[in-house]
Amino acid sequence: MIIILLGPPGAGKGTQCERLVEKYSIIQLSTGDMLRAAVKAGTKMGKMAKEVMDRGDLVSDDIVVGIIADRIAEPDCSRGFILDGFPRTVKQAEALDKMLAAKGLSLSSVISMEVDEKVLFQRIEKRAAETGGARSDDNAETLKKRLVVYREQTAPIIPYYKEKGALKTVDGMQDIDSVTKALYAILD
Ligand code: AMP
């Protein structure tokens, strides 16, 4: 089972991923988490990524595609995985298609979580409060930039998958449990 969960920052992708991981015994691959781990570890790539992430921009396609290519080659991905925060550009989506085709794999589902932009500010504010400001990009100013980047660079992957007939949508404005139920209904 290979799933892509799409949606703007604050849509609830991470929260729902945790539930899908448990139910379907697959692993979550979050490029944001991987990049934050590199930042924490102080690697050269992490130092470069931090600046880009704090601005709300996207890390280069080559870097994230390389990270995902290495990660999905690991044995724990053989049962399947759910991509959270990747792909984020059409170029990344095309690279993923090639990567999967080379392994004889294909996507099971691409699910877009649709959320009204107005609530995203409240959700990110809540996350910042709950995590004690753990993420330096969880603030109104950076979120504004992340939303512009989402609209301009990430939203075009929705028609990309729609044309392939692979796209499903869920209403991400519902409460957390209802969104989970809608996701299970698609995936079961
Ligand atoms: P996220 O945790 O998914 O919200 O990602 C946090 C930040 O990491 C993003 O705002 C980007 O700067 C960077 N990032 C995460 N995933 C990607 C990706 N697939 N492509 C480029 N940048 C990414």
PDB file of N, CA, C and O and ligand atoms in Angstrom, residues 31-33 35-36 52-53 56-59 64 85-88 92 135 137 146, ligand 1:
ATOM      1  N   THR A  31       8.802  14.172   4.669  1.00  0.00           N
ATOM      2  CA  THR A  31      10.043  14.868   4.297  1.00  0.00           C
ATOM      3  C   THR A  31      10.318  16.020   5.263  1.00  0.00           C
ATOM      4  O   THR A  31      11.469  16.306   5.573  1.00  0.00           O
ATOM      5  N   GLY A  32       9.233  16.638   5.776  1.00  0.00           N
ATOM      6  CA  GLY A  32       9.422  17.717   6.766  1.00  0.00           C
ATOM      7  C   GLY A  32      10.131  17.180   8.013  1.00  0.00           C
ATOM      8  O   GLY A  32      11.093  17.781   8.501  1.00  0.00           O
ATOM      9  N   ASP A  33       9.670  16.010   8.517  1.00  0.00           N
ATOM     10  CA  ASP A  33      10.315  15.404   9.699  1.00  0.00           C
ATOM     11  C   ASP A  33      11.772  15.050   9.398  1.00  0.00           C
ATOM     12  O   ASP A  33      12.660  15.245  10.232  1.00  0.00           O
ATOM     13  N   LEU A  35      13.753  16.426   7.200  1.00  0.00           N
ATOM     14  CA  LEU A  35      14.557  17.651   7.100  1.00  0.00           C
ATOM     15  C   LEU A  35      14.810  18.240   8.487  1.00  0.00           C
ATOM     16  O   LEU A  35      15.915  18.689   8.793  1.00  0.00           O
ATOM     17  N   ARG A  36      13.774  18.203   9.348  1.00  0.00           N
ATOM     18  CA  ARG A  36      13.969  18.720  10.717  1.00  0.00           C
ATOM     19  C   ARG A  36      15.000  17.889  11.475  1.00  0.00           C
ATOM     20  O   ARG A  36      15.785  18.422  12.258  1.00  0.00           O
ATOM     21  N   VAL A  52      15.954  27.800   4.456  1.00  0.00           N
ATOM     22  CA  VAL A  52      14.856  27.732   3.486  1.00  0.00           C
ATOM     23  C   VAL A  52      13.521  27.484   4.203  1.00  0.00           C
ATOM     24  O   VAL A  52      12.512  28.135   3.924  1.00  0.00           O
ATOM     25  N   MET A  53      13.531  26.562   5.164  1.00  0.00           N
ATOM     26  CA  MET A  53      12.298  26.200   5.887  1.00  0.00           C
ATOM     27  C   MET A  53      11.805  27.376   6.731  1.00  0.00           C
ATOM     28  O   MET A  53      10.605  27.628   6.807  1.00  0.00           O
ATOM     29  N   GLY A  56       9.851  29.664   4.813  1.00  0.00           N
ATOM     30  CA  GLY A  56       8.589  29.132   4.293  1.00  0.00           C
ATOM     31  C   GLY A  56       8.694  28.681   2.852  1.00  0.00           C
ATOM     32  O   GLY A  56       7.697  28.379   2.205  1.00  0.00           O
ATOM     33  N   ASP A  57       9.922  28.649   2.337  1.00  0.00           N
ATOM     34  CA  ASP A  57      10.139  28.202   0.951  1.00  0.00           C
ATOM     35  C   ASP A  57      10.304  26.690   0.887  1.00  0.00           C
ATOM     36  O   ASP A  57      10.369  26.028   1.923  1.00  0.00           O
ATOM     37  N   LEU A  58      10.455  26.187  -0.318  1.00  0.00           N
ATOM     38  CA  LEU A  58      10.680  24.747  -0.483  1.00  0.00           C
ATOM     39  C   LEU A  58      12.165  24.444  -0.650  1.00  0.00           C
ATOM     40  O   LEU A  58      12.889  25.178  -1.340  1.00  0.00           O
ATOM     41  N   VAL A  59      12.586  23.359  -0.044  1.00  0.00           N
ATOM     42  CA  VAL A  59      13.940  22.843  -0.233  1.00  0.00           C
ATOM     43  C   VAL A  59      13.993  22.314  -1.674  1.00  0.00           C
ATOM     44  O   VAL A  59      12.955  21.928  -2.234  1.00  0.00           O
ATOM     45  N   VAL A  64      15.151  16.727  -1.837  1.00  0.00           N
ATOM     46  CA  VAL A  64      14.071  15.906  -1.267  1.00  0.00           C
ATOM     47  C   VAL A  64      13.836  14.619  -2.061  1.00  0.00           C
ATOM     48  O   VAL A  64      13.546  13.579  -1.475  1.00  0.00           O
ATOM     49  N   GLY A  85       3.754  15.215   2.961  1.00  0.00           N
ATOM     50  CA  GLY A  85       4.584  16.383   2.616  1.00  0.00           C
ATOM     51  C   GLY A  85       5.456  16.156   1.397  1.00  0.00           C
ATOM     52  O   GLY A  85       6.297  16.986   1.066  1.00  0.00           O
ATOM     53  N   PHE A  86       5.269  15.066   0.729  1.00  0.00           N
ATOM     54  CA  PHE A  86       5.992  14.756  -0.515  1.00  0.00           C
ATOM     55  C   PHE A  86       5.034  13.975  -1.409  1.00  0.00           C
ATOM     56  O   PHE A  86       4.375  13.069  -0.899  1.00  0.00           O
ATOM     57  N   PRO A  87       4.923  14.255  -2.693  1.00  0.00           N
ATOM     58  CA  PRO A  87       5.585  15.324  -3.431  1.00  0.00           C
ATOM     59  C   PRO A  87       4.962  16.688  -3.163  1.00  0.00           C
ATOM     60  O   PRO A  87       3.796  16.781  -2.766  1.00  0.00           O
ATOM     61  N   ARG A  88       5.740  17.718  -3.398  1.00  0.00           N
ATOM     62  CA  ARG A  88       5.269  19.084  -3.166  1.00  0.00           C
ATOM     63  C   ARG A  88       5.392  19.942  -4.425  1.00  0.00           C
ATOM     64  O   ARG A  88       5.031  21.112  -4.400  1.00  0.00           O
ATOM     65  N   GLN A  92       8.632  16.815  -8.402  1.00  0.00           N
ATOM     66  CA  GLN A  92       8.773  15.738  -7.409  1.00  0.00           C
ATOM     67  C   GLN A  92       7.800  14.595  -7.719  1.00  0.00           C
ATOM     68  O   GLN A  92       8.140  13.423  -7.566  1.00  0.00           O
ATOM     69  N   ARG A 135       8.403  24.144  16.298  1.00  0.00           N
ATOM     70  CA  ARG A 135       8.742  24.386  14.890  1.00  0.00           C
ATOM     71  C   ARG A 135       8.901  25.865  14.644  1.00  0.00           C
ATOM     72  O   ARG A 135       7.960  26.642  14.837  1.00  0.00           O
ATOM     73  N   ASP A 137       8.940  27.388  11.981  1.00  0.00           N
ATOM     74  CA  ASP A 137       8.125  27.906  10.872  1.00  0.00           C
ATOM     75  C   ASP A 137       6.631  27.969  11.228  1.00  0.00           C
ATOM     76  O   ASP A 137       5.813  28.320  10.395  1.00  0.00           O
ATOM     77  N   ARG A 146       4.149  30.036   3.411  1.00  0.00           N
ATOM     78  CA  ARG A 146       3.974  28.612   3.101  1.00  0.00           C
ATOM     79  C   ARG A 146       2.695  28.390   2.295  1.00  0.00           C
ATOM     80  O   ARG A 146       2.637  27.506   1.434  1.00  0.00           O
TER      81      ARG A 146
HETATM   82  P1  AMP B   1       6.169  20.077   6.596  1.00  0.00           P
HETATM   83  O1  AMP B   1       6.625  19.468   7.897  1.00  0.00           O
HETATM   84  O2  AMP B   1       5.705  19.046   5.608  1.00  0.00           O
HETATM   85  O3  AMP B   1       5.162  21.182   6.793  1.00  0.00           O
HETATM   86  O4  AMP B   1       7.466  20.752   5.936  1.00  0.00           O
HETATM   87  C1  AMP B   1       8.155  21.799   6.560  1.00  0.00           C
HETATM   88  C2  AMP B   1       9.082  22.482   5.578  1.00  0.00           C
HETATM   89  O5  AMP B   1      10.059  21.536   5.103  1.00  0.00           O
HETATM   90  C3  AMP B   1       8.434  23.009   4.310  1.00  0.00           C
HETATM   91  O6  AMP B   1       7.854  24.301   4.494  1.00  0.00           O
HETATM   92  C4  AMP B   1       9.608  23.026   3.340  1.00  0.00           C
HETATM   93  O7  AMP B   1      10.475  24.101   3.581  1.00  0.00           O
HETATM   94  C5  AMP B   1      10.333  21.750   3.729  1.00  0.00           C
HETATM   95  N1  AMP B   1       9.845  20.579   2.967  1.00  0.00           N
HETATM   96  C6  AMP B   1       9.180  19.496   3.470  1.00  0.00           C
HETATM   97  N2  AMP B   1       8.869  18.633   2.505  1.00  0.00           N
HETATM   98  C7  AMP B   1       9.324  19.174   1.343  1.00  0.00           C
HETATM   99  C8  AMP B   1       9.290  18.774  -0.021  1.00  0.00           C
HETATM  100  N3  AMP B   1       8.706  17.633  -0.407  1.00  0.00           N
HETATM  101  N4  AMP B   1       9.871  19.594  -0.934  1.00  0.00           N
HETATM  102  C9  AMP B   1      10.477  20.737  -0.580  1.00  0.00           C
HETATM  103  N5  AMP B   1      10.524  21.193   0.683  1.00  0.00           N
HETATM  104  C10 AMP B   1       9.961  20.421   1.645  1.00  0.00           C
END
